[in-house]
PDB file of C-alpha atoms in Angstrom:
ATOM      1  CA  GLN A   7      20.197 -15.475   4.870  1.00  0.00           C
ATOM      2  CA  SER A   8      20.931 -14.076   8.279  1.00  0.00           C
ATOM      3  CA  ALA A   9      20.959 -16.397  11.283  1.00  0.00           C
ATOM      4  CA  ALA A  10      20.327 -13.339  13.469  1.00  0.00           C
ATOM      5  CA  LEU A  11      17.108 -12.660  11.560  1.00  0.00           C
ATOM      6  CA  LEU A  12      16.092 -16.329  11.597  1.00  0.00           C
ATOM      7  CA  ALA A  13      16.496 -16.270  15.389  1.00  0.00           C
ATOM      8  CA  ARG A  14      14.158 -13.279  15.504  1.00  0.00           C
ATOM      9  CA  GLY A  15      11.515 -15.121  13.484  1.00  0.00           C
ATOM     10  CA  ILE A  16      12.174 -13.696   9.994  1.00  0.00           C
ATOM     11  CA  PRO A  17      11.746 -16.664   7.598  1.00  0.00           C
ATOM     12  CA  ALA A  18      14.528 -17.466   5.129  1.00  0.00           C
ATOM     13  CA  ASP A  19      12.148 -17.212   2.147  1.00  0.00           C
ATOM     14  CA  LEU A  20      11.163 -13.682   3.182  1.00  0.00           C
ATOM     15  CA  GLN A  21      14.811 -12.680   3.557  1.00  0.00           C
ATOM     16  CA  ALA A  22      15.460 -14.038   0.043  1.00  0.00           C
ATOM     17  CA  ALA A  23      12.366 -12.482  -1.549  1.00  0.00           C
ATOM     18  CA  PRO A  24      13.031 -10.239  -4.572  1.00  0.00           C
ATOM     19  CA  ARG A  25      11.229  -7.405  -2.724  1.00  0.00           C
ATOM     20  CA  PHE A  26      14.137  -7.294  -0.236  1.00  0.00           C
ATOM     21  CA  ALA A  27      17.038  -7.867  -2.648  1.00  0.00           C
ATOM     22  CA  GLY A  28      19.851  -5.515  -1.656  1.00  0.00           C
ATOM     23  CA  ALA A  29      17.950  -4.341   1.428  1.00  0.00           C
ATOM     24  CA  ILE A  30      19.204  -7.068   3.783  1.00  0.00           C
ATOM     25  CA  LEU A  31      22.948  -7.573   3.918  1.00  0.00           C
ATOM     26  CA  GLN A  32      25.388  -9.267   6.279  1.00  0.00           C
ATOM     27  CA  ASP A  33      28.782  -8.056   7.499  1.00  0.00           C
ATOM     28  CA  GLU A  34      31.877 -10.012   8.553  1.00  0.00           C
ATOM     29  CA  ARG A  35      30.489 -10.335  12.120  1.00  0.00           C
ATOM     30  CA  ARG A  36      27.327 -11.926  10.674  1.00  0.00           C
ATOM     31  CA  ASN A  37      25.293  -8.903  11.717  1.00  0.00           C
ATOM     32  CA  ALA A  38      22.186  -8.249   9.662  1.00  0.00           C
ATOM     33  CA  CYS A  39      22.758  -4.856   8.034  1.00  0.00           C
ATOM     34  CA  PHE A  40      20.050  -2.664   6.583  1.00  0.00           C
ATOM     35  CA  PRO A  41      21.290   0.176   4.364  1.00  0.00           C
ATOM     36  CA  HIS A  42      19.736   3.589   4.943  1.00  0.00           C
ATOM     37  CA  ARG A  43      19.656   5.918   1.986  1.00  0.00           C
ATOM     38  CA  ASP A  44      19.224   9.634   1.566  1.00  0.00           C
ATOM     39  CA  ARG A  45      19.154  11.687  -1.622  1.00  0.00           C
ATOM     40  CA  ASP A  46      22.896  11.036  -2.138  1.00  0.00           C
ATOM     41  CA  GLY A  47      22.849   7.253  -1.673  1.00  0.00           C
ATOM     42  CA  VAL A  48      23.756   5.017   1.271  1.00  0.00           C
ATOM     43  CA  SER A  49      24.065   7.168   4.397  1.00  0.00           C
ATOM     44  CA  GLY A  50      24.390   4.515   7.112  1.00  0.00           C
ATOM     45  CA  TRP A  51      23.273   1.073   8.311  1.00  0.00           C
ATOM     46  CA  GLU A  52      20.862  -0.303  10.874  1.00  0.00           C
ATOM     47  CA  ILE A  53      22.641  -3.270  12.437  1.00  0.00           C
ATOM     48  CA  LYS A  54      21.018  -6.229  14.245  1.00  0.00           C
ATOM     49  CA  ASN A  55      22.356  -9.398  15.808  1.00  0.00           C
ATOM     50  CA  HIS A  56      21.643 -11.623  18.804  1.00  0.00           C
ATOM     51  CA  GLY A  57      21.108  -9.156  21.661  1.00  0.00           C
ATOM     52  CA  PHE A  58      22.541  -6.252  19.668  1.00  0.00           C
ATOM     53  CA  THR A  59      20.971  -3.291  17.907  1.00  0.00           C
ATOM     54  CA  GLY A  60      23.003  -0.395  16.562  1.00  0.00           C
ATOM     55  CA  PHE A  61      23.661   2.057  13.771  1.00  0.00           C
ATOM     56  CA  SER A  62      26.879   2.357  11.784  1.00  0.00           C
ATOM     57  CA  LYS A  63      29.563   4.585  13.292  1.00  0.00           C
ATOM     58  CA  GLY A  64      29.784   7.808  11.323  1.00  0.00           C
ATOM     59  CA  GLY A  65      26.565   6.938   9.500  1.00  0.00           C
ATOM     60  CA  GLU A  66      23.451   9.055   9.359  1.00  0.00           C
ATOM     61  CA  LYS A  67      19.889   7.823   9.256  1.00  0.00           C
ATOM     62  CA  GLY A  68      18.101   8.185   5.956  1.00  0.00           C
ATOM     63  CA  LEU A  69      15.395   5.647   5.174  1.00  0.00           C
ATOM     64  CA  TRP A  70      15.734   1.906   4.809  1.00  0.00           C
ATOM     65  CA  PHE A  71      13.395   0.559   2.151  1.00  0.00           C
ATOM     66  CA  SER A  72      12.498  -2.476   0.114  1.00  0.00           C
ATOM     67  CA  ARG A  73      12.286  -2.522  -3.646  1.00  0.00           C
ATOM     68  CA  THR A  74       9.250  -0.828  -5.127  1.00  0.00           C
ATOM     69  CA  GLN A  75       6.899  -1.853  -7.924  1.00  0.00           C
ATOM     70  CA  PRO A  76       4.525   0.340  -9.964  1.00  0.00           C
ATOM     71  CA  THR A  77       1.623  -1.899  -8.822  1.00  0.00           C
ATOM     72  CA  ASP A  78       2.285  -1.269  -5.110  1.00  0.00           C
ATOM     73  CA  ASN A  79      -0.781  -0.070  -3.221  1.00  0.00           C
ATOM     74  CA  ALA A  80       0.485  -0.229   0.368  1.00  0.00           C
ATOM     75  CA  LEU A  81       3.364   1.376   2.254  1.00  0.00           C
ATOM     76  CA  VAL A  82       4.383  -0.110   5.607  1.00  0.00           C
ATOM     77  CA  ILE A  83       6.454   2.221   7.792  1.00  0.00           C
ATOM     78  CA  ALA A  84       8.165   0.872  10.914  1.00  0.00           C
ATOM     79  CA  GLU A  85      10.778   2.129  13.369  1.00  0.00           C
ATOM     80  CA  SER A  86      13.235  -0.605  12.402  1.00  0.00           C
ATOM     81  CA  ALA A  87      13.875  -2.777   9.380  1.00  0.00           C
ATOM     82  CA  LEU A  88      13.400  -5.774  11.681  1.00  0.00           C
ATOM     83  CA  ASP A  89       9.885  -4.584  12.540  1.00  0.00           C
ATOM     84  CA  ALA A  90       9.088  -3.918   8.869  1.00  0.00           C
ATOM     85  CA  LEU A  91      10.212  -7.460   8.008  1.00  0.00           C
ATOM     86  CA  SER A  92       8.249  -8.815  10.971  1.00  0.00           C
ATOM     87  CA  TYR A  93       5.118  -7.068   9.691  1.00  0.00           C
ATOM     88  CA  ALA A  94       5.778  -8.549   6.229  1.00  0.00           C
ATOM     89  CA  ALA A  95       6.077 -12.028   7.758  1.00  0.00           C
ATOM     90  CA  LEU A  96       2.844 -11.621   9.727  1.00  0.00           C
ATOM     91  CA  TYR A  97       0.834  -9.958   6.936  1.00  0.00           C
ATOM     92  CA  PRO A  98       2.310 -10.937   3.544  1.00  0.00           C
ATOM     93  CA  ASP A  99       1.423  -8.513   0.758  1.00  0.00           C
ATOM     94  CA  ASP A 100       2.960  -8.691  -2.722  1.00  0.00           C
ATOM     95  CA  HIS A 101       1.879  -5.098  -3.333  1.00  0.00           C
ATOM     96  CA  ALA A 102       3.468  -3.479  -0.273  1.00  0.00           C
ATOM     97  CA  ARG A 103       6.601  -1.393   0.090  1.00  0.00           C
ATOM     98  CA  TYR A 104       8.449  -1.480   3.399  1.00  0.00           C
ATOM     99  CA  PHE A 105      10.291   1.410   5.050  1.00  0.00           C
ATOM    100  CA  SER A 106      12.160   1.994   8.304  1.00  0.00           C
ATOM    101  CA  THR A 107      13.068   5.274   9.932  1.00  0.00           C
ATOM    102  CA  GLY A 108      15.590   3.678  12.292  1.00  0.00           C
ATOM    103  CA  GLY A 109      13.752   5.174  15.273  1.00  0.00           C
ATOM    104  CA  SER A 110      12.759   8.775  15.835  1.00  0.00           C
ATOM    105  CA  LEU A 111      13.277  11.187  12.943  1.00  0.00           C
ATOM    106  CA  ASN A 112      16.407  13.265  12.551  1.00  0.00           C
ATOM    107  CA  PRO A 113      16.165  16.705  10.854  1.00  0.00           C
ATOM    108  CA  LYS A 114      16.741  15.284   7.334  1.00  0.00           C
ATOM    109  CA  GLN A 115      14.243  12.417   7.509  1.00  0.00           C
ATOM    110  CA  PRO A 116      10.923  14.332   7.328  1.00  0.00           C
ATOM    111  CA  ALA A 117      11.718  15.495   3.778  1.00  0.00           C
ATOM    112  CA  LEU A 118      12.718  11.949   2.780  1.00  0.00           C
ATOM    113  CA  MET A 119       9.502  10.538   4.264  1.00  0.00           C
ATOM    114  CA  ALA A 120       7.377  13.216   2.590  1.00  0.00           C
ATOM    115  CA  ALA A 121       8.982  12.304  -0.759  1.00  0.00           C
ATOM    116  CA  ALA A 122       8.274   8.581  -0.170  1.00  0.00           C
ATOM    117  CA  LEU A 123       4.615   9.369   0.580  1.00  0.00           C
ATOM    118  CA  GLU A 124       4.378  11.611  -2.499  1.00  0.00           C
ATOM    119  CA  LYS A 125       5.787   8.855  -4.764  1.00  0.00           C
ATOM    120  CA  MET A 126       3.244   6.265  -3.611  1.00  0.00           C
ATOM    121  CA  PRO A 127       0.838   5.298  -6.429  1.00  0.00           C
ATOM    122  CA  ARG A 128      -2.776   6.251  -5.646  1.00  0.00           C
ATOM    123  CA  PRO A 129      -5.000   4.958  -4.187  1.00  0.00           C
ATOM    124  CA  ALA A 130      -2.874   3.452  -1.431  1.00  0.00           C
ATOM    125  CA  VAL A 131      -2.925   2.571   2.218  1.00  0.00           C
ATOM    126  CA  VAL A 132      -0.124   3.710   4.514  1.00  0.00           C
ATOM    127  CA  ILE A 133       0.345   1.341   7.428  1.00  0.00           C
ATOM    128  CA  LEU A 134       1.932   3.106  10.380  1.00  0.00           C
ATOM    129  CA  ALA A 135       3.562   0.055  11.975  1.00  0.00           C
ATOM    130  CA  THR A 136       5.501   1.981  14.586  1.00  0.00           C
ATOM    131  CA  ASP A 137       5.939   0.733  18.148  1.00  0.00           C
ATOM    132  CA  ASN A 138       3.074   0.591  20.624  1.00  0.00           C
ATOM    133  CA  ASP A 139       4.636   3.108  23.012  1.00  0.00           C
ATOM    134  CA  PRO A 140       4.579   6.913  23.373  1.00  0.00           C
ATOM    135  CA  ALA A 141       7.490   7.423  20.958  1.00  0.00           C
ATOM    136  CA  GLY A 142       5.830   5.145  18.391  1.00  0.00           C
ATOM    137  CA  HIS A 143       2.507   6.981  18.663  1.00  0.00           C
ATOM    138  CA  GLU A 144       4.290  10.328  18.230  1.00  0.00           C
ATOM    139  CA  LEU A 145       6.247   9.057  15.216  1.00  0.00           C
ATOM    140  CA  ALA A 146       3.055   7.733  13.584  1.00  0.00           C
ATOM    141  CA  ALA A 147       1.360  11.126  14.027  1.00  0.00           C
ATOM    142  CA  THR A 148       4.403  12.937  12.632  1.00  0.00           C
ATOM    143  CA  ILE A 149       4.569  10.691   9.563  1.00  0.00           C
ATOM    144  CA  GLN A 150       0.864  11.154   8.890  1.00  0.00           C
ATOM    145  CA  SER A 151       1.332  14.942   9.118  1.00  0.00           C
ATOM    146  CA  LEU A 152       3.936  14.729   6.311  1.00  0.00           C
ATOM    147  CA  ALA A 153       1.430  13.333   3.791  1.00  0.00           C
ATOM    148  CA  PRO A 154       0.849  15.450   0.705  1.00  0.00           C
ATOM    149  CA  PRO A 155      -2.512  17.187   0.507  1.00  0.00           C
ATOM    150  CA  GLY A 156      -5.251  15.612  -1.549  1.00  0.00           C
ATOM    151  CA  PRO A 157      -7.050  12.280  -1.748  1.00  0.00           C
ATOM    152  CA  GLY A 158      -5.645   8.842  -2.341  1.00  0.00           C
ATOM    153  CA  LEU A 159      -3.766   7.948   0.845  1.00  0.00           C
ATOM    154  CA  GLU A 160      -5.575   6.112   3.626  1.00  0.00           C
ATOM    155  CA  PHE A 161      -3.709   5.785   6.914  1.00  0.00           C
ATOM    156  CA  LYS A 162      -4.023   2.780   9.226  1.00  0.00           C
ATOM    157  CA  ARG A 163      -2.428   2.372  12.639  1.00  0.00           C
ATOM    158  CA  PRO A 164      -2.429  -1.319  13.628  1.00  0.00           C
ATOM    159  CA  LEU A 165      -0.895  -2.139  16.983  1.00  0.00           C
ATOM    160  CA  PRO A 166       0.803  -5.373  18.009  1.00  0.00           C
ATOM    161  CA  GLU A 167      -1.315  -7.377  20.431  1.00  0.00           C
ATOM    162  CA  ILE A 168       1.732  -8.820  22.216  1.00  0.00           C
ATOM    163  CA  GLY A 169       4.758  -6.740  23.148  1.00  0.00           C
ATOM    164  CA  LYS A 170       5.559  -3.243  21.993  1.00  0.00           C
ATOM    165  CA  ASP A 171       6.672  -3.913  18.421  1.00  0.00           C
ATOM    166  CA  TRP A 172       6.001  -6.179  15.441  1.00  0.00           C
ATOM    167  CA  ASN A 173       8.985  -8.414  16.111  1.00  0.00           C
ATOM    168  CA  ASP A 174       7.579  -9.139  19.595  1.00  0.00           C
ATOM    169  CA  GLN A 175       4.291 -10.067  17.894  1.00  0.00           C
ATOM    170  CA  LEU A 176       6.048 -12.260  15.296  1.00  0.00           C
ATOM    171  CA  LYS A 177       8.110 -14.107  17.895  1.00  0.00           C
ATOM    172  CA  ALA A 178       4.963 -14.712  19.991  1.00  0.00           C
ATOM    173  CA  ALA A 179       3.124 -16.014  16.904  1.00  0.00           C
ATOM    174  CA  GLY A 180       5.994 -18.398  16.158  1.00  0.00           C
ATOM    175  CA  ARG A 181       5.922 -19.814  19.685  1.00  0.00           C
ATOM    176  CA  ALA A 182       2.152 -20.233  19.474  1.00  0.00           C
ATOM    177  CA  GLU A 183       2.457 -22.289  16.267  1.00  0.00           C
ATOM    178  CA  THR A 184       5.075 -24.738  17.535  1.00  0.00           C
TER     179      THR A 184
END
């Protein structure tokens, strides 16, 4: 388990959940590392620690994602793996997949996102858990525009009530409970 993620409110049991096996790693600096993948495999890493957010040098954003199950009926898409995990901590769902774009989309990511939406079992809900700011609203609209035609995907756009992202909301919820 990552102390950096614990400090940001991500519970140890969530970090250890089978859904996130292989999706949350730790480097020699004890940074939480989230592997991004493209069609060729690992393409880079989102990196988080106390007061630090970055992306691997020489890496390229693909998509970070949790493990998938054939019974999944929800897809949560956030701008960071930390926010996806925060959403999972706030709204546990054993039938949800979690994805991160690592921020705004690069030229390769729309095709990867479209493929992820296409592979979702139907019917399903797509939760656009991007930040509550102009860039987050734009990203949510872009992702929704990538959905394949036809029925079966319902889009929802929840917004955090405190702060601009889901980790802000999670940290506020943790303080409220103690």
